[in-house]
Amino acid sequence: MSVLAHGIGSQHDLPLSPFHAFAGAFAALFVSFLALGLLWSASRFRGDRAGRPLPVALQRLADARPTRTVARVVGLAAALFVLLHLLLGPNGPERNPAAGTVYVLLWVGLVPASLLLGPVWRLLNPLRTLHLLVCRALGRDPAAGRPLPVRLGLWPAAAGLLAFTWLELVAPDPASSTALLLFFVLHGVVHLAGAARYGARWFDQADAFEVYSGLLARLSPLGRRPADRRLVLRSPFNGLDAVPQVPGLVATVCVMLGSTAYDGFSDAPSWITTVQTSPLGRTTAATLGLLAAVALVATLYALCTGATRLISGQLRHPLTAFAHSLVPIALGYLVAHYFTLFVTEGPHTVMVALGTDNPVPPEPPLAPGGIATLQVVAIVIGHVLGVVAAHDRSVRLFPPARAVAGQLPLLALMIAYTIGGLTLLLA
C-alpha cells in the first residue's frame, strides 16, 4: 500500500540543491511581502460579488436536469463499482482497483477536478443522491430538516478528513477490502443519518469530501454568485476571499496541511524505524505522529493569529479571519506531494479496472529534476498566494498604520511552513 499512500520521492529521486530551493522560496516570499506592502494599500477582492457572467447557453447547460442527472448517475455507478470490487473482488491493489479508485482517482483526482470545474463532488456525491432518491420516494423535500447548529460548522468534515487520512496513512492494511468497507459503511451511516435529521444542507458542512472539494474549488476560475446563482469567471482570489468564516474551518484546513506533512515525514527511514520499534505498537505510534503533525500546524497558526491580534489591537476573530490564506498552501502541498502518484498510479488503476493483466504503471512525464522543480514551485506559489490573500484581508481589517506590521506574524508563519514543506521534500 506504500505506493498508493506516498506520492513523494526521497532525496535521491529529487536532484535539486536545497540551498537554491530555500533561497528561491525565501526570496519569493520577501519580495511579494515588500511589494504588497508598498503597492497594495486597499482591499481589491470582492468575494462572491465578483465575476464575469458566462454565456446564458453555458449556464443553462450546466444547470440542466440531464446534466445533473448524468453527474449523479456517474457518482452512483462509481460507488457501486467500488462496493462490488470490495465485496467480490480479490484482495490487493495489484488485482483489485477499489483501493486505487479511492486513494488515487477520488482523493487525489478531486484536486484537479475541483480546480477546473468547481465543487464537483457536490453533484457526484452518491450519498447526496441516495438521500435525494429516498426523499422523492417518501414525497419529502430533501432540504427539509432541523436547522444546523451554528457551532457545528465544519467540525464534522474536519473529523471525517482526519478519519480518512488515518485510514490512508496509519491503518495496518489500508488497501484491504475489510478496512475500506468498514470506513465507507460508517461514513454512509453517519451522513445519511445526518441528512435525515438536518436535510441536504448537512452534506455542505459535514461531508468530508464535499468540504475538501469545496475548499479547493475556491481557487477555481469558475464560481457562482450567491445573489443570482449566475455561473461566472472570476479571479481565484475572489473565490478564496469568499470562504465562509465558520467554526471548524481552521481545523479542516489544518487537517489538510498536517496530514499531507505527515505523509511526507512518514516515509523517512528514521520515522519508519521509530514506529516499528515503538513499545506502543506501530499503529498507536503512527496515530500519535499524525495527530502531532496536525496539532503542530494548528499551534503555529494559532500563535501567529494571536500575535496578529495583539499588533492590530482590534481583530475579534483572528483564527477564522485568515484561515482562507491556508487553502492555497494546502493546495501547493497536495500538488507537490501527489503529482507523481496521480500521473502514474491513476492510469495504472484504470488499467486494472479494465482487466489488464499485470499492467505496468507509466513512467512520470517529467524527469526527476523536473519533478523536483515542479514540487518546489508548487509549494512556493502556494505560500505566495497565501501571502497575497492574507495581505488583502489585512488592509481591509486593520487601520492603515498597522496593516503591514499586522502581517509580520503571518509572514513568519509562511516562512515556517515553507521551511517545513521544503525540508520534507528535500531531506
Short mmCIF file of C-alpha atoms in Angstrom, two decimals:
data_model
loop_
_atom_site.label_atom_id
_atom_site.label_comp_id
_atom_site.label_asym_id
_atom_site.label_seq_id
_atom_site.Cartn_x
_atom_site.Cartn_y
_atom_site.Cartn_z
CA MET A 1 0.00 0.00 0.00
CA SER A 2 3.02 2.30 0.32
CA VAL A 3 2.84 3.07 -3.39
CA LEU A 4 -0.70 4.31 -3.04
CA ALA A 5 -0.21 6.18 0.20
CA HIS A 6 3.01 8.05 -0.54
CA GLY A 7 3.45 10.12 -3.66
CA ILE A 8 6.65 11.96 -2.77
CA GLY A 9 10.10 10.74 -3.61
CA SER A 10 13.20 10.66 -1.48
CA GLN A 11 16.20 12.90 -1.92
CA HIS A 12 17.93 10.67 -4.44
CA ASP A 13 14.80 10.96 -6.58
CA LEU A 14 14.76 14.77 -6.36
CA PRO A 15 18.13 16.11 -7.59
CA LEU A 16 17.67 19.72 -6.56
CA SER A 17 20.01 21.83 -4.46
CA PRO A 18 18.42 22.54 -1.04
CA PHE A 19 20.27 25.86 -0.94
CA HIS A 20 18.75 27.06 -4.20
CA ALA A 21 15.31 25.79 -3.22
CA PHE A 22 15.30 27.58 0.15
CA ALA A 23 16.91 30.73 -1.26
CA GLY A 24 14.36 30.96 -4.05
CA ALA A 25 11.47 30.35 -1.67
CA PHE A 26 12.56 33.00 0.83
CA ALA A 27 13.24 35.49 -1.94
CA ALA A 28 9.77 34.96 -3.39
CA LEU A 29 8.12 35.41 0.00
CA PHE A 30 10.06 38.52 0.98
CA VAL A 31 9.74 40.20 -2.42
CA SER A 32 6.00 39.56 -2.56
CA PHE A 33 5.57 40.82 1.01
CA LEU A 34 7.51 44.03 0.35
CA ALA A 35 5.81 44.66 -2.98
CA LEU A 36 2.38 44.19 -1.45
CA GLY A 37 3.22 46.49 1.45
CA LEU A 38 4.33 49.25 -0.93
CA LEU A 39 1.80 48.89 -3.73
CA TRP A 40 -1.34 47.34 -2.22
CA SER A 41 -2.87 49.72 0.28
CA ALA A 42 -6.60 48.94 -0.17
CA SER A 43 -8.55 45.70 -0.42
CA ARG A 44 -9.14 44.60 -4.01
CA PHE A 45 -11.03 41.34 -3.62
CA ARG A 46 -14.83 41.29 -3.59
CA GLY A 47 -15.54 37.68 -2.77
CA ASP A 48 -18.81 36.28 -4.12
CA ARG A 49 -19.77 39.64 -5.62
CA ALA A 50 -17.03 39.39 -8.24
CA GLY A 51 -17.01 37.59 -11.55
CA ARG A 52 -17.90 37.96 -15.21
CA PRO A 53 -21.08 36.04 -16.12
CA LEU A 54 -20.62 33.20 -18.57
CA PRO A 55 -22.89 32.95 -21.64
CA VAL A 56 -26.50 32.09 -20.83
CA ALA A 57 -26.35 28.97 -23.01
CA LEU A 58 -23.47 27.59 -20.95
CA GLN A 59 -25.33 28.44 -17.75
CA ARG A 60 -28.40 26.54 -18.96
CA LEU A 61 -26.30 23.53 -19.94
CA ALA A 62 -24.61 23.42 -16.54
CA ASP A 63 -27.91 23.74 -14.67
CA ALA A 64 -29.95 21.46 -16.94
CA ARG A 65 -31.60 18.45 -15.31
CA PRO A 66 -29.97 15.97 -17.77
CA THR A 67 -26.51 17.34 -16.90
CA ARG A 68 -27.09 16.95 -13.18
CA THR A 69 -28.72 13.56 -13.64
CA VAL A 70 -25.73 12.28 -15.60
CA ALA A 71 -23.36 13.50 -12.87
CA ARG A 72 -25.42 11.77 -10.17
CA VAL A 73 -25.57 8.54 -12.17
CA VAL A 74 -21.81 8.63 -12.66
CA GLY A 75 -21.29 9.12 -8.93
CA LEU A 76 -23.62 6.25 -8.04
CA ALA A 77 -22.09 3.98 -10.67
CA ALA A 78 -18.59 4.69 -9.37
CA ALA A 79 -19.69 3.96 -5.80
CA LEU A 80 -21.34 0.70 -6.89
CA PHE A 81 -18.18 -0.23 -8.84
CA VAL A 82 -16.03 0.23 -5.74
CA LEU A 83 -18.52 -1.54 -3.48
CA LEU A 84 -18.76 -4.61 -5.73
CA HIS A 85 -14.99 -4.88 -6.04
CA LEU A 86 -14.63 -4.59 -2.27
CA LEU A 87 -17.23 -7.31 -1.69
CA LEU A 88 -16.43 -9.69 -4.54
CA GLY A 89 -13.00 -8.78 -5.86
CA PRO A 90 -9.60 -10.16 -4.85
CA ASN A 91 -7.52 -8.55 -2.14
CA GLY A 92 -4.60 -6.32 -3.05
CA PRO A 93 -4.36 -3.23 -5.30
CA GLU A 94 -2.38 -5.22 -7.89
CA ARG A 95 -5.58 -7.04 -8.93
CA ASN A 96 -8.37 -5.01 -7.31
CA PRO A 97 -8.91 -1.42 -8.49
CA ALA A 98 -11.00 -0.40 -5.45
CA ALA A 99 -8.11 0.95 -3.36
CA GLY A 100 -6.61 2.86 -6.29
CA THR A 101 -10.03 4.27 -7.14
CA VAL A 102 -10.47 5.59 -3.61
CA TYR A 103 -6.96 6.77 -2.77
CA VAL A 104 -5.87 7.99 -6.21
CA LEU A 105 -8.80 8.72 -8.51
CA LEU A 106 -11.08 10.07 -5.77
CA TRP A 107 -8.81 11.57 -3.12
CA VAL A 108 -6.09 12.93 -5.41
CA GLY A 109 -8.26 13.31 -8.51
CA LEU A 110 -10.60 15.68 -6.67
CA VAL A 111 -7.78 18.23 -6.60
CA PRO A 112 -7.53 18.92 -10.38
CA ALA A 113 -11.25 18.27 -10.87
CA SER A 114 -12.23 20.87 -8.26
CA LEU A 115 -9.72 23.40 -9.56
CA LEU A 116 -11.01 23.08 -13.11
CA LEU A 117 -14.74 22.58 -12.61
CA GLY A 118 -15.57 23.85 -9.14
CA PRO A 119 -17.08 21.80 -6.27
CA VAL A 120 -17.77 18.74 -8.41
CA TRP A 121 -18.23 16.31 -5.53
CA ARG A 122 -21.46 18.07 -4.62
CA LEU A 123 -23.00 16.63 -7.80
CA LEU A 124 -21.15 13.32 -7.80
CA ASN A 125 -21.64 12.52 -4.11
CA PRO A 126 -23.50 9.18 -4.07
CA LEU A 127 -24.76 9.74 -0.51
CA ARG A 128 -26.40 13.01 -1.52
CA THR A 129 -28.00 11.22 -4.46
CA LEU A 130 -29.25 8.37 -2.27
CA HIS A 131 -30.76 10.88 0.14
CA LEU A 132 -32.45 12.66 -2.78
CA LEU A 133 -33.91 9.40 -4.11
CA VAL A 134 -35.23 8.35 -0.69
CA CYS A 135 -36.81 11.76 -0.16
CA ARG A 136 -38.52 11.61 -3.54
CA ALA A 137 -39.82 8.12 -2.79
CA LEU A 138 -41.25 9.38 0.51
CA GLY A 139 -42.60 12.61 -1.02
CA ARG A 140 -40.36 14.69 1.21
CA ASP A 141 -38.42 17.86 0.42
CA PRO A 142 -34.66 16.97 0.52
CA ALA A 143 -33.93 20.33 2.13
CA ALA A 144 -36.40 19.74 4.95
CA GLY A 145 -34.96 19.15 8.38
CA ARG A 146 -33.91 20.80 11.59
CA PRO A 147 -31.63 23.86 11.42
CA LEU A 148 -27.96 23.00 11.70
CA PRO A 149 -26.44 24.23 14.97
CA VAL A 150 -24.25 27.24 14.25
CA ARG A 151 -21.47 25.91 16.44
CA LEU A 152 -21.35 22.70 14.39
CA GLY A 153 -19.76 24.48 11.43
CA LEU A 154 -17.25 22.33 9.57
CA TRP A 155 -16.23 20.26 12.59
CA PRO A 156 -17.81 17.02 11.24
CA ALA A 157 -15.91 17.49 7.98
CA ALA A 158 -12.65 18.04 9.87
CA ALA A 159 -13.26 14.83 11.82
CA GLY A 160 -14.11 12.97 8.61
CA LEU A 161 -10.93 14.17 6.89
CA LEU A 162 -8.87 13.10 9.87
CA ALA A 163 -10.54 9.68 9.87
CA PHE A 164 -9.90 9.19 6.15
CA THR A 165 -6.26 10.28 6.35
CA TRP A 166 -5.81 7.97 9.35
CA LEU A 167 -7.14 5.12 7.22
CA GLU A 168 -4.79 6.01 4.37
CA LEU A 169 -1.63 6.71 6.36
CA VAL A 170 -1.90 4.83 9.65
CA ALA A 171 -4.23 1.83 9.40
CA PRO A 172 -2.34 -1.51 9.36
CA ASP A 173 -3.75 -2.53 5.95
CA PRO A 174 -5.47 0.46 4.33
CA ALA A 175 -5.83 -1.26 0.93
CA SER A 176 -7.71 -4.24 2.34
CA SER A 177 -11.34 -4.67 1.39
CA THR A 178 -12.32 -5.02 5.05
CA ALA A 179 -10.78 -1.69 6.07
CA LEU A 180 -12.31 0.20 3.16
CA LEU A 181 -15.72 -1.41 3.59
CA LEU A 182 -15.78 -0.60 7.30
CA PHE A 183 -14.84 3.04 6.66
CA PHE A 184 -17.43 3.60 3.95
CA VAL A 185 -20.21 1.82 5.83
CA LEU A 186 -19.60 4.05 8.86
CA HIS A 187 -19.22 7.09 6.59
CA GLY A 188 -22.51 6.33 4.85
CA VAL A 189 -24.48 5.63 8.03
CA VAL A 190 -23.29 8.83 9.73
CA HIS A 191 -24.04 11.10 6.79
CA LEU A 192 -27.34 9.58 5.77
CA ALA A 193 -28.48 9.85 9.39
CA GLY A 194 -27.30 13.47 9.48
CA ALA A 195 -29.13 14.27 6.25
CA ALA A 196 -32.30 12.62 7.55
CA ARG A 197 -32.19 14.90 10.58
CA TYR A 198 -30.95 18.16 9.07
CA GLY A 199 -31.72 17.86 5.37
CA ALA A 200 -29.41 18.03 2.38
CA ARG A 201 -27.59 21.05 3.81
CA TRP A 202 -25.87 18.55 6.13
CA PHE A 203 -23.62 17.45 3.27
CA ASP A 204 -22.48 21.03 2.60
CA GLN A 205 -20.85 21.32 6.01
CA ALA A 206 -20.35 17.78 7.27
CA ASP A 207 -19.30 15.57 4.36
CA ALA A 208 -15.50 15.50 4.35
CA PHE A 209 -15.16 15.02 0.60
CA GLU A 210 -17.65 17.78 -0.23
CA VAL A 211 -15.91 20.25 2.07
CA TYR A 212 -12.49 19.19 0.75
CA SER A 213 -13.63 19.67 -2.84
CA GLY A 214 -15.41 22.92 -1.99
CA LEU A 215 -12.36 24.50 -0.34
CA LEU A 216 -10.13 23.61 -3.28
CA ALA A 217 -12.81 24.89 -5.67
CA ARG A 218 -12.45 28.34 -4.09
CA LEU A 219 -9.33 28.62 -6.24
CA SER A 220 -11.18 27.63 -9.41
CA PRO A 221 -11.79 30.27 -12.08
CA LEU A 222 -15.40 29.03 -12.19
CA GLY A 223 -17.77 30.17 -9.49
CA ARG A 224 -21.32 31.18 -8.69
CA ARG A 225 -22.64 34.44 -7.35
CA PRO A 226 -24.99 33.63 -4.45
CA ALA A 227 -27.15 36.66 -5.18
CA ASP A 228 -28.36 35.48 -8.59
CA ARG A 229 -26.79 31.98 -8.91
CA ARG A 230 -25.01 33.08 -12.09
CA LEU A 231 -22.07 31.00 -13.24
CA VAL A 232 -19.10 33.37 -13.55
CA LEU A 233 -15.45 33.55 -14.44
CA ARG A 234 -13.55 35.08 -11.56
CA SER A 235 -10.13 35.58 -10.11
CA PRO A 236 -9.32 32.65 -7.81
CA PHE A 237 -8.52 35.25 -5.14
CA ASN A 238 -12.15 36.34 -5.14
CA GLY A 239 -13.26 32.78 -4.62
CA LEU A 240 -10.75 32.44 -1.81
CA ASP A 241 -11.92 35.67 -0.23
CA ALA A 242 -15.46 34.27 -0.08
CA VAL A 243 -14.54 31.26 2.10
CA PRO A 244 -17.13 31.36 4.92
CA GLN A 245 -15.68 32.11 8.35
CA VAL A 246 -17.40 29.31 10.23
CA PRO A 247 -16.43 27.14 13.20
CA GLY A 248 -14.25 24.23 12.20
CA LEU A 249 -12.71 25.96 9.17
CA VAL A 250 -9.30 26.23 10.81
CA ALA A 251 -9.43 22.60 11.96
CA THR A 252 -10.36 21.41 8.47
CA VAL A 253 -7.51 23.24 6.74
CA CYS A 254 -5.04 22.22 9.44
CA VAL A 255 -6.00 18.57 8.91
CA MET A 256 -5.37 19.01 5.18
CA LEU A 257 -1.94 20.56 5.84
CA GLY A 258 -0.90 18.37 8.74
CA SER A 259 -1.89 15.06 7.18
CA THR A 260 -0.03 15.87 3.97
CA ALA A 261 3.04 16.86 6.00
CA TYR A 262 2.83 13.62 7.96
CA ASP A 263 2.55 11.64 4.73
CA GLY A 264 5.90 13.06 3.63
CA PHE A 265 7.53 12.61 7.03
CA SER A 266 6.28 9.05 7.43
CA ASP A 267 8.47 7.97 4.51
CA ALA A 268 11.65 8.98 6.37
CA PRO A 269 13.76 5.96 7.42
CA SER A 270 14.17 7.37 10.93
CA TRP A 271 10.41 7.61 11.43
CA ILE A 272 9.82 4.15 9.98
CA THR A 273 12.34 2.73 12.45
CA THR A 274 10.75 4.67 15.32
CA VAL A 275 7.28 3.39 14.51
CA GLN A 276 8.36 -0.20 14.01
CA THR A 277 10.33 -0.33 17.26
CA SER A 278 7.96 1.71 19.42
CA PRO A 279 6.80 -0.05 22.60
CA LEU A 280 3.37 1.47 21.94
CA GLY A 281 2.99 -0.52 18.75
CA ARG A 282 3.10 0.62 15.15
CA THR A 283 -0.50 1.80 14.84
CA THR A 284 -0.53 3.76 18.11
CA ALA A 285 2.81 5.42 17.37
CA ALA A 286 1.76 6.34 13.84
CA THR A 287 -1.57 7.69 15.11
CA LEU A 288 0.23 9.91 17.61
CA GLY A 289 2.54 11.09 14.82
CA LEU A 290 -0.38 12.05 12.59
CA LEU A 291 -2.12 13.89 15.43
CA ALA A 292 1.12 15.64 16.35
CA ALA A 293 1.60 16.86 12.76
CA VAL A 294 -1.91 18.30 12.65
CA ALA A 295 -1.50 19.81 16.13
CA LEU A 296 1.81 21.42 15.17
CA VAL A 297 0.29 23.07 12.10
CA ALA A 298 -2.65 24.31 14.17
CA THR A 299 -0.48 25.54 17.05
CA LEU A 300 1.77 27.57 14.76
CA TYR A 301 -1.26 29.13 13.12
CA ALA A 302 -2.89 29.92 16.48
CA LEU A 303 0.29 31.57 17.79
CA CYS A 304 0.56 33.60 14.60
CA THR A 305 -3.02 34.85 14.69
CA GLY A 306 -2.70 35.61 18.41
CA ALA A 307 0.31 37.82 17.68
CA THR A 308 -1.59 39.43 14.81
CA ARG A 309 -4.44 40.30 17.15
CA LEU A 310 -2.05 41.92 19.63
CA ILE A 311 -0.46 44.04 16.92
CA SER A 312 -3.72 45.06 15.25
CA GLY A 313 -5.43 45.80 18.54
CA GLN A 314 -8.96 45.21 17.25
CA LEU A 315 -9.31 41.85 15.49
CA ARG A 316 -12.17 39.94 17.15
CA HIS A 317 -11.90 36.56 15.40
CA PRO A 318 -8.30 36.19 14.22
CA LEU A 319 -8.41 32.41 13.81
CA THR A 320 -11.10 32.39 11.13
CA ALA A 321 -10.22 35.80 9.64
CA PHE A 322 -7.07 34.47 7.97
CA ALA A 323 -7.87 30.77 7.65
CA HIS A 324 -8.61 31.23 3.94
CA SER A 325 -4.93 32.05 3.35
CA LEU A 326 -4.03 28.47 4.32
CA VAL A 327 -6.05 26.96 1.46
CA PRO A 328 -3.53 27.76 -1.34
CA ILE A 329 -0.74 26.49 0.93
CA ALA A 330 -2.60 23.20 1.34
CA LEU A 331 -3.08 23.07 -2.42
CA GLY A 332 0.64 23.63 -3.01
CA TYR A 333 1.48 20.74 -0.68
CA LEU A 334 -1.08 18.49 -2.35
CA VAL A 335 0.29 19.21 -5.84
CA ALA A 336 3.89 18.75 -4.69
CA HIS A 337 3.13 15.61 -2.78
CA TYR A 338 0.77 13.73 -5.07
CA PHE A 339 1.66 14.76 -8.64
CA THR A 340 3.80 11.70 -9.35
CA LEU A 341 1.30 9.41 -7.65
CA PHE A 342 -1.60 10.68 -9.73
CA VAL A 343 0.09 10.54 -13.14
CA THR A 344 1.45 7.02 -12.58
CA GLU A 345 -0.97 5.19 -10.27
CA GLY A 346 -4.03 6.86 -11.82
CA PRO A 347 -3.58 5.21 -15.24
CA HIS A 348 -2.46 2.01 -13.52
CA THR A 349 -5.73 1.88 -11.56
CA VAL A 350 -7.71 2.42 -14.77
CA MET A 351 -5.82 -0.43 -16.45
CA VAL A 352 -6.54 -2.74 -13.51
CA ALA A 353 -10.22 -1.75 -13.66
CA LEU A 354 -10.31 -2.60 -17.37
CA GLY A 355 -8.97 -6.08 -16.65
CA THR A 356 -5.44 -5.66 -17.96
CA ASP A 357 -3.15 -8.45 -16.73
CA ASN A 358 -0.12 -7.23 -14.77
CA PRO A 359 -0.31 -3.65 -16.02
CA VAL A 360 2.87 -1.61 -15.76
CA PRO A 361 2.40 1.94 -14.42
CA PRO A 362 3.51 4.57 -16.95
CA GLU A 363 6.70 6.49 -16.38
CA PRO A 364 6.28 10.01 -14.93
CA PRO A 365 6.03 12.64 -17.68
CA LEU A 366 8.92 14.60 -16.12
CA ALA A 367 12.48 13.63 -15.29
CA PRO A 368 13.44 13.60 -11.59
CA GLY A 369 14.85 17.12 -11.87
CA GLY A 370 11.65 18.36 -13.46
CA ILE A 371 9.52 16.72 -10.78
CA ALA A 372 11.67 18.28 -8.05
CA THR A 373 11.34 21.70 -9.63
CA LEU A 374 7.59 21.32 -10.02
CA GLN A 375 7.21 20.32 -6.38
CA VAL A 376 9.29 23.21 -5.05
CA VAL A 377 7.49 25.68 -7.31
CA ALA A 378 4.09 24.36 -6.17
CA ILE A 379 4.99 24.85 -2.51
CA VAL A 380 6.43 28.32 -3.09
CA ILE A 381 3.49 29.51 -5.22
CA GLY A 382 1.06 28.20 -2.63
CA HIS A 383 2.75 30.28 0.06
CA VAL A 384 2.97 33.38 -2.11
CA LEU A 385 -0.76 33.12 -2.85
CA GLY A 386 -1.33 32.77 0.87
CA VAL A 387 0.66 35.97 1.48
CA VAL A 388 -1.44 37.83 -1.10
CA ALA A 389 -4.72 36.60 0.39
CA ALA A 390 -3.60 37.49 3.92
CA HIS A 391 -2.41 40.95 2.84
CA ASP A 392 -5.69 41.86 1.18
CA ARG A 393 -7.61 40.76 4.29
CA SER A 394 -5.20 42.74 6.50
CA VAL A 395 -5.63 46.06 4.69
CA ARG A 396 -9.39 45.54 4.94
CA LEU A 397 -9.47 44.76 8.66
CA PHE A 398 -6.59 46.76 10.13
CA PRO A 399 -6.04 50.51 10.47
CA PRO A 400 -3.68 51.74 7.71
CA ALA A 401 -0.87 52.40 10.18
CA ARG A 402 -0.92 48.77 11.36
CA ALA A 403 -1.79 46.94 8.16
CA VAL A 404 1.79 45.98 7.25
CA ALA A 405 3.01 45.39 10.82
CA GLY A 406 -0.01 43.18 11.47
CA GLN A 407 1.13 40.86 8.69
CA LEU A 408 4.57 40.18 10.14
CA PRO A 409 3.35 37.20 12.21
CA LEU A 410 1.62 35.85 9.08
CA LEU A 411 4.85 36.22 7.12
CA ALA A 412 6.70 34.37 9.88
CA LEU A 413 4.09 31.62 9.67
CA MET A 414 4.51 31.34 5.90
CA ILE A 415 8.28 31.08 6.34
CA ALA A 416 7.87 28.37 8.99
CA TYR A 417 5.51 26.38 6.79
CA THR A 418 7.84 26.83 3.81
CA ILE A 419 10.81 25.56 5.78
CA GLY A 420 8.80 22.56 6.89
CA GLY A 421 7.43 21.80 3.43
CA LEU A 422 10.77 22.07 1.65
CA THR A 423 12.55 20.11 4.38
CA LEU A 424 10.10 17.24 3.95
CA LEU A 425 10.52 17.47 0.20
CA LEU A 426 14.32 17.60 0.05
CA ALA A 427 15.61 15.99 3.25
#
